[in-house]
Structures are given as structure tokens and as C-alpha cells.
Short mmCIF file of N, CA and C in Angstrom, two decimals:
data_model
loop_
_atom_site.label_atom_id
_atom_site.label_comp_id
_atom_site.label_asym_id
_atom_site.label_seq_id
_atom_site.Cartn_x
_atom_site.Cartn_y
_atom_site.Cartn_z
N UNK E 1 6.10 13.31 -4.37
CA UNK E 1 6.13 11.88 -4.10
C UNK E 1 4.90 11.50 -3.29
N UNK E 2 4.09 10.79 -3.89
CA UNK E 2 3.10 10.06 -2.77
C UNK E 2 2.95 8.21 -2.85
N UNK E 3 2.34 7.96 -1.84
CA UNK E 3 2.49 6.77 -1.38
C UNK E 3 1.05 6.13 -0.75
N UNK E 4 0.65 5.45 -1.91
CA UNK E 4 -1.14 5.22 -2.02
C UNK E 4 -0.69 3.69 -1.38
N UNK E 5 -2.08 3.72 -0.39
CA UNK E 5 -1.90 2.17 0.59
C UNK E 5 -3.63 1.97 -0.47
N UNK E 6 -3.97 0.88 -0.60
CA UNK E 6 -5.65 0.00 -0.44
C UNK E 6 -5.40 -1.17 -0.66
N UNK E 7 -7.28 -1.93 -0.37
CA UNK E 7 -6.66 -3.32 -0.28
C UNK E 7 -7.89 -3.64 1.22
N UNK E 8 -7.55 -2.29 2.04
CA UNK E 8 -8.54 -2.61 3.40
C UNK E 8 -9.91 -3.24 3.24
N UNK E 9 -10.61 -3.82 4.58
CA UNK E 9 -11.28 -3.94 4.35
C UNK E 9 -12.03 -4.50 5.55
N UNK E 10 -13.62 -5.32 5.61
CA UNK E 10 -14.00 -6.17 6.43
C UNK E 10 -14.03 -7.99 6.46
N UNK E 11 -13.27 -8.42 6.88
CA UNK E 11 -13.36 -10.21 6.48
C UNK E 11 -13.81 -10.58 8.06
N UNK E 12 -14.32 -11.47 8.26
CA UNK E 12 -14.74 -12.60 9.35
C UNK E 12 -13.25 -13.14 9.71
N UNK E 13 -13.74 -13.55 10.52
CA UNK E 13 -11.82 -14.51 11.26
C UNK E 13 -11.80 -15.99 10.51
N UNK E 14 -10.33 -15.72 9.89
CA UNK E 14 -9.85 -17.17 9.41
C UNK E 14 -10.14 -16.59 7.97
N UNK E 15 -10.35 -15.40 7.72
CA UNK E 15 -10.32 -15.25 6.29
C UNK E 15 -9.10 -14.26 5.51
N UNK E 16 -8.98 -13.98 4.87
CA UNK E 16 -7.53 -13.15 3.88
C UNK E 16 -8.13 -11.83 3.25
N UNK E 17 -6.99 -11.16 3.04
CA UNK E 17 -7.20 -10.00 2.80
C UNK E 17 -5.48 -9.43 2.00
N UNK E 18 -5.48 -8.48 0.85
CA UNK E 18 -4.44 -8.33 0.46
C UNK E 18 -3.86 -6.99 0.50
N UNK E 19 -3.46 -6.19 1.14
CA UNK E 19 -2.92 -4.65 1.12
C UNK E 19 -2.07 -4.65 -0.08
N UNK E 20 -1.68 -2.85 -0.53
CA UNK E 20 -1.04 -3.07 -2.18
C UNK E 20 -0.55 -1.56 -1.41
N UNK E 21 0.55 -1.09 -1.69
CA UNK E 21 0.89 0.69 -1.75
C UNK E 21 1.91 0.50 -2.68
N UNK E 22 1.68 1.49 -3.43
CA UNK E 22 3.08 2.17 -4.55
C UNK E 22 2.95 3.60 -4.14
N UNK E 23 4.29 3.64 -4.38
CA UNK E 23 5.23 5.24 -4.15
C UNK E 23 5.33 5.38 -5.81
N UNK E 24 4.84 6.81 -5.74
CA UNK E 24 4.96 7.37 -7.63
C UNK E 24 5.60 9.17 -6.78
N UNK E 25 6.21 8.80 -8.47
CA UNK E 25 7.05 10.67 -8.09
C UNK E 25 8.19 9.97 -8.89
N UNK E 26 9.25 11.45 -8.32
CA UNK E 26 10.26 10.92 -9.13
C UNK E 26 11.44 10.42 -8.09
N UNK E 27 11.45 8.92 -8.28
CA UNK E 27 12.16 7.71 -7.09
C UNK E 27 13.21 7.37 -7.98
N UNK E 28 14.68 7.57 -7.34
CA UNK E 28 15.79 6.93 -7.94
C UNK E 28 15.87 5.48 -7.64
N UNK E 29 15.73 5.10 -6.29
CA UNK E 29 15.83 3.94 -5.82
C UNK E 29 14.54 3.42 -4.72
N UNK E 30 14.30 2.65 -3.89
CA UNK E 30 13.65 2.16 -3.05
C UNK E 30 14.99 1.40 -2.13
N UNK E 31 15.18 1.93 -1.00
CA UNK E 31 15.57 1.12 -0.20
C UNK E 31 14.93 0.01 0.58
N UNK E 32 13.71 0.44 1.50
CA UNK E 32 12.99 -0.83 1.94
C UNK E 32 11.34 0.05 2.29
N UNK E 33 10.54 -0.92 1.71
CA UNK E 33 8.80 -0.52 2.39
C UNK E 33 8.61 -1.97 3.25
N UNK E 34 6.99 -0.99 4.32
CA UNK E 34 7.21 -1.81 5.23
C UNK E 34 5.68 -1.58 5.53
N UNK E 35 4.69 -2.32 6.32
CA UNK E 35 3.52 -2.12 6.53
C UNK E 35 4.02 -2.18 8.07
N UNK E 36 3.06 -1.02 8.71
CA UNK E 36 2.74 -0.69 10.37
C UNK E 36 1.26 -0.65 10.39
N UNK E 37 1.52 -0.79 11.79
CA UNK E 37 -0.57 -0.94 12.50
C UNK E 37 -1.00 -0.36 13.26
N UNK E 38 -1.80 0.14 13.36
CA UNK E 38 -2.06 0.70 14.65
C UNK E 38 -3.52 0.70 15.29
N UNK E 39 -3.73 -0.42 16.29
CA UNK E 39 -5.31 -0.71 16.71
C UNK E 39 -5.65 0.57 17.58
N UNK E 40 -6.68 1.03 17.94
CA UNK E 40 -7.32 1.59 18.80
C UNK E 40 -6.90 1.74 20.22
N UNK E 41 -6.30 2.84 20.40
CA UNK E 41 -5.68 2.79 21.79
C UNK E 41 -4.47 2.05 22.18
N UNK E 42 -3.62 1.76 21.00
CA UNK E 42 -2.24 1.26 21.07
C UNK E 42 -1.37 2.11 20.32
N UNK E 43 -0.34 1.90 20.52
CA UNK E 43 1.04 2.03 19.77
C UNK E 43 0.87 1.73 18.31
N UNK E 44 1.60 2.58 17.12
CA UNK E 44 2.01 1.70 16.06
C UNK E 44 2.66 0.92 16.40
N UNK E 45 2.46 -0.34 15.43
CA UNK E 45 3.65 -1.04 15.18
C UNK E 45 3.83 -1.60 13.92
N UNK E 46 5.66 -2.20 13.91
CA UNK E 46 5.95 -2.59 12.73
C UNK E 46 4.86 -4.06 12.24
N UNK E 47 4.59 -4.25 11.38
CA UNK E 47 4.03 -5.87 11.11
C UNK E 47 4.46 -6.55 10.48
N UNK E 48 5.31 -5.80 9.09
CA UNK E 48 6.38 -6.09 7.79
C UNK E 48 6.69 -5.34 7.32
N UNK E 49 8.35 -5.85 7.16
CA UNK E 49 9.47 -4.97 6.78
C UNK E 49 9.78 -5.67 5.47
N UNK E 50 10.02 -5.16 4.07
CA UNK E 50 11.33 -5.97 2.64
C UNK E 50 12.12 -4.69 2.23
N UNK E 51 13.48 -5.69 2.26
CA UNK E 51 15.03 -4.37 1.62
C UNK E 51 14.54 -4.88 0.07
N UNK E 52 14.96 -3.80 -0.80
CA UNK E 52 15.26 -3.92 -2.01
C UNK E 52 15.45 -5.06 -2.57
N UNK E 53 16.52 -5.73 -1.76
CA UNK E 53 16.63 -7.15 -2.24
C UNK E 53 16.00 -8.42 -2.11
N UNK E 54 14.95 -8.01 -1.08
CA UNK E 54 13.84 -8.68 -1.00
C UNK E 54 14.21 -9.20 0.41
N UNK E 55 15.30 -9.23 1.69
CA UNK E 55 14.74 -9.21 2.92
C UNK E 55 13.79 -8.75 3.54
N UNK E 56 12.99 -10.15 4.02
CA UNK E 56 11.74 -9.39 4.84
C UNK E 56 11.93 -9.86 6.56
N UNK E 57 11.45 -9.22 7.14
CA UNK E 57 11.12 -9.32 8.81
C UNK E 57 9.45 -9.01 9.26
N UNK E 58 9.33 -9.83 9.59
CA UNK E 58 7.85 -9.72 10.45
C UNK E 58 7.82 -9.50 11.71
N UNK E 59 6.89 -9.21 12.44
CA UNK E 59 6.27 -9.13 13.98
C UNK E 59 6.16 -10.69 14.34
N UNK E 60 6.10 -10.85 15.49
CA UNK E 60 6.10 -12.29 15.91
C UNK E 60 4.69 -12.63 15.90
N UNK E 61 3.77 -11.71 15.59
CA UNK E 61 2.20 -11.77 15.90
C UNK E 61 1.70 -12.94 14.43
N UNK E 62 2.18 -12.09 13.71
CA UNK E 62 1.97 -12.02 12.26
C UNK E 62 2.82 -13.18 11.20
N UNK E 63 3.82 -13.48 11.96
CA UNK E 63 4.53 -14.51 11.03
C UNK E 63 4.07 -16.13 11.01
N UNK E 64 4.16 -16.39 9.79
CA UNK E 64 3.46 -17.38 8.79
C UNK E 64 1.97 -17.67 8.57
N UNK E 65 1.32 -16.27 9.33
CA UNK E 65 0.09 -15.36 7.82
C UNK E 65 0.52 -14.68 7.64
N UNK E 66 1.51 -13.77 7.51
CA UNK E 66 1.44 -12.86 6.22
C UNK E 66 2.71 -12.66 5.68
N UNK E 67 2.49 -12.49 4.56
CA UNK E 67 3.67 -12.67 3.32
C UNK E 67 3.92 -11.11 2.66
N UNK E 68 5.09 -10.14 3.06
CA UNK E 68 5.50 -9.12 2.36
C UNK E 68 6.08 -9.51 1.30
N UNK E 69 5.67 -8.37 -0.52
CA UNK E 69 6.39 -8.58 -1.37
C UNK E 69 6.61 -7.01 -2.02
N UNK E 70 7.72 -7.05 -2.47
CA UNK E 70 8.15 -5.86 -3.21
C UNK E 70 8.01 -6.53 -4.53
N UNK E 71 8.02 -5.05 -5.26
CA UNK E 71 7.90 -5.05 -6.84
C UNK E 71 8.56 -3.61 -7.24
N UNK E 72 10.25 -3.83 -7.08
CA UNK E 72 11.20 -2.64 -7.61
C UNK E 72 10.66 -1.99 -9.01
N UNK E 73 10.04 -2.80 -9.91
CA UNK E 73 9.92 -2.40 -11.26
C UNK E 73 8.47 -1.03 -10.88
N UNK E 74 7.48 -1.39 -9.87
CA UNK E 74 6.58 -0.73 -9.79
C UNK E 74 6.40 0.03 -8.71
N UNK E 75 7.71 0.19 -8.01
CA UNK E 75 7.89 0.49 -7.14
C UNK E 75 6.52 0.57 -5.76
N UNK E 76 6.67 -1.08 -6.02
CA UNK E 76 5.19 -1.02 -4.78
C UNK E 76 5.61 -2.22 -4.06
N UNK E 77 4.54 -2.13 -3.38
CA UNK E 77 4.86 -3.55 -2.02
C UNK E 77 3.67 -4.32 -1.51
N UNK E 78 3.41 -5.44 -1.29
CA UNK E 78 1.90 -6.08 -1.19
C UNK E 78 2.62 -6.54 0.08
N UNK E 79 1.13 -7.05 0.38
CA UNK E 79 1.25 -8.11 2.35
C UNK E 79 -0.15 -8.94 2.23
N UNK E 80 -0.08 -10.08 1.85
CA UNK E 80 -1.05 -10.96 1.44
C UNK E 80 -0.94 -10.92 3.50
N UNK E 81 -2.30 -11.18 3.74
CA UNK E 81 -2.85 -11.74 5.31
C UNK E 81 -3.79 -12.82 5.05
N UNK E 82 -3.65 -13.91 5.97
CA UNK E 82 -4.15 -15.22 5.93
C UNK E 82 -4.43 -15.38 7.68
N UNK E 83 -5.56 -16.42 7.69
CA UNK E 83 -5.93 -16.60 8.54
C UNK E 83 -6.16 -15.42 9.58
N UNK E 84 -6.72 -14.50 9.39
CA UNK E 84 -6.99 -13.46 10.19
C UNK E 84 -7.88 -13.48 11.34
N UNK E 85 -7.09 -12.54 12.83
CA UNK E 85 -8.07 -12.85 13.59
C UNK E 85 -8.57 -11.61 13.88
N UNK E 86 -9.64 -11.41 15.43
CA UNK E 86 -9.71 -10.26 15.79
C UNK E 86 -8.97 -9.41 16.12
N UNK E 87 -7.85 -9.62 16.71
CA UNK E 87 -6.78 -8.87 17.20
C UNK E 87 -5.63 -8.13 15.86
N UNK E 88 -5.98 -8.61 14.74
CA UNK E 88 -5.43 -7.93 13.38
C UNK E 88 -6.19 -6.26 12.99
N UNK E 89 -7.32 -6.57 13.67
CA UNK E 89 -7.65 -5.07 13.46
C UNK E 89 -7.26 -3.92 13.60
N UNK E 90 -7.20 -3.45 12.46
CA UNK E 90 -6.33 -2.25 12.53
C UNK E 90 -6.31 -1.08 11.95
N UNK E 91 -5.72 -0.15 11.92
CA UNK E 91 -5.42 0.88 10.66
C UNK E 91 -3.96 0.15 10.00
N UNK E 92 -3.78 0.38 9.13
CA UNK E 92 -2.30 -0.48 8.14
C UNK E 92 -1.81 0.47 7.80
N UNK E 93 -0.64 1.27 7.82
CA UNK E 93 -0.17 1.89 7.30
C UNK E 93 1.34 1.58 6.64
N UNK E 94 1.36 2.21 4.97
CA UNK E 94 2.95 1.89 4.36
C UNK E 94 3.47 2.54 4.46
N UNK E 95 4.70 2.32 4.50
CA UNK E 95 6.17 3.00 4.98
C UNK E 95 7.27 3.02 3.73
N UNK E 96 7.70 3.89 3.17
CA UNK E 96 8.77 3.53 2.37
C UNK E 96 10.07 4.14 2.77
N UNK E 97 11.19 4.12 2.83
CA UNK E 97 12.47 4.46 2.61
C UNK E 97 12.96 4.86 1.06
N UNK E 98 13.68 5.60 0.76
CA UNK E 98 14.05 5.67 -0.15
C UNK E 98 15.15 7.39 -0.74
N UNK E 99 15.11 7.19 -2.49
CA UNK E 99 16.18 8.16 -2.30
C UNK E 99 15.79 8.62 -3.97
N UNK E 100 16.06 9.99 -4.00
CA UNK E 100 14.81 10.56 -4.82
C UNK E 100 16.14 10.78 -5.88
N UNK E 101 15.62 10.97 -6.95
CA UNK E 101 16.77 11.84 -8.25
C UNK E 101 17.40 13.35 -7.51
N UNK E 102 18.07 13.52 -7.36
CA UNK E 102 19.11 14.61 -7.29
C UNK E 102 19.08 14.27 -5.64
N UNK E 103 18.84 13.89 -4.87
CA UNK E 103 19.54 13.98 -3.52
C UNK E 103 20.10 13.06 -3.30
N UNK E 104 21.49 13.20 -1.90
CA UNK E 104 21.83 12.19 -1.79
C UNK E 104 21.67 11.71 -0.06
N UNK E 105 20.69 11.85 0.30
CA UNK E 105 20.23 11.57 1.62
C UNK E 105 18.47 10.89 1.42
N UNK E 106 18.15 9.50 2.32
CA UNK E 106 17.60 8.84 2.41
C UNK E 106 16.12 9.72 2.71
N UNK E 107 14.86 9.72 1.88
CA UNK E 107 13.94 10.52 2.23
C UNK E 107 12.60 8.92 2.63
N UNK E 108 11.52 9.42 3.91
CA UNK E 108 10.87 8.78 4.37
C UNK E 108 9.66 9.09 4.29
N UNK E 109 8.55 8.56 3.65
CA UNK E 109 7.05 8.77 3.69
C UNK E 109 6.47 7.69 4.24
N UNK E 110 5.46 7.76 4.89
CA UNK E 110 4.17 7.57 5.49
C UNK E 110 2.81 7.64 4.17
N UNK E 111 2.12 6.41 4.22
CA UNK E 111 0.76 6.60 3.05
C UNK E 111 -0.30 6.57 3.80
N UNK E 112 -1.42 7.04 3.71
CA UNK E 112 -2.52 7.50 4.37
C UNK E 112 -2.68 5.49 4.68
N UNK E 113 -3.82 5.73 5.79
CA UNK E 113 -4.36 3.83 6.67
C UNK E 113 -4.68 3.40 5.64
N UNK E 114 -5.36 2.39 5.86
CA UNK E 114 -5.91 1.71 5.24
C UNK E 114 -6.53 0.97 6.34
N UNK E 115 -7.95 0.68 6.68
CA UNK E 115 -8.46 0.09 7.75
C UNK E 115 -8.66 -1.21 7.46
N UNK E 116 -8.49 -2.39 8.37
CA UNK E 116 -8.71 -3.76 8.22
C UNK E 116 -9.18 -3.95 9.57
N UNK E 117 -10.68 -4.59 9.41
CA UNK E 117 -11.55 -4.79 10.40
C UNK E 117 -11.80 -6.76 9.98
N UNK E 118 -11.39 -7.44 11.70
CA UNK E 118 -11.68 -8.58 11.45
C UNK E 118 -12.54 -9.02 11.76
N UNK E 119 -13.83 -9.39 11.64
CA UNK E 119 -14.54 -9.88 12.49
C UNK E 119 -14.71 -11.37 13.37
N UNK E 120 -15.30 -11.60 14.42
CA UNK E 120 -15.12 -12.90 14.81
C UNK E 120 -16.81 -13.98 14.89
#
């Protein structure tokens, strides 16, 4: 099972940028993917969370620029970012949940960063 993040990149502030990761292997289901961050000398953190059914949760930083979407059929997940500032800079990393053909316990991957540099 792997779990490809791109999409990163460099934009100026006040500009957009779109992250994309799909999980390929062999996936019975998707419970929920989620994009995390992690700037330079901080903590990860969550930024966006969507369940299967398409609940999403954001960071309070981040909500109403950026928009998480799943795509069960392709088992992938986008995070359109709008209006970006300096403080968005980051490494991005995707998160999936999920549950593979023959097991019946919830398995968790991590997809390599993806860097998003904002400039001001």
C-alpha cells in the first residue's frame, strides 16, 4: 500500500495552490484521509480531516481557505488552499485510515511531504 501526496509548491501570499494524494494497493475501504503540517520547528498538525462520507473538519487557522475533498472511487483526497499566507508554510503531509482486503483491523499510513512555501 502506498500513499503518493503532490501538488506542493512556491506561490506569493494571497495566491492558491492544490495538494492531491491517492492510496493504491489493495484497499477494501477508506475510512477517513486527512492533510497534516508541519512548519519548521513546530509540531505537526492536523489542517484537514474527510470520513468516507464526506465529513470534513478543519484547523481554525485554515477554515474558509481550504476545502478537503475525497474521491472513494479513486481512492484519493484533494485540499484546494486559497488565499495563502506566510504562516501556511509548510511540509503537508496525507494521512489515510483505512482497512485492507483480508483484515479486519483499521491500518494507518503516512505519504511522504509535500512542501508548500508561501511567499510574502
Amino acid at each position: 500500500v502506498q500513499l503518493q501526496a503532490s501538488g506542493g509548491g512556491l506561490v506569493q501570499a494571497g495566491g492558491s495552490l492544490t495538494l492531491s494524494c491517492e492510496l493504491t494497493g489493495s484497499i477494501r475501504s477508506i475510512d477517513d484521509m486527512a492533510w497534516y503540517r508541519q512548519a519548521p520547528g513546530k509540531a505537526r498538525e492536523m489542517v484537514a480531516q474527510i470520513t468516507r462520507s464526506g465529513t470534513t473538519s478543519y484547523s481554525d487557522s485554515v477554515k474558509g481557505r481550504f476545502t478537503i475533498s475525497i474521491d472513494n472511487a479513486r481512492q484519493s483526497v484533494s485540499m484546494q488552499m486559497h488565499s495563502l499566507v506566510p504562516e501556511d508554510t509548510a511540509v503537508y503531509y496525507c494521512n489515510a485510515h483505512f482497512l485492507r482486503w483480508g483484515r479486519s483491523t483499521q491500518s494507518n499510513k503516512w505519504g511522504q511531504g509535500t512542501e508548500v512555501t508561501v511567499s510574502s
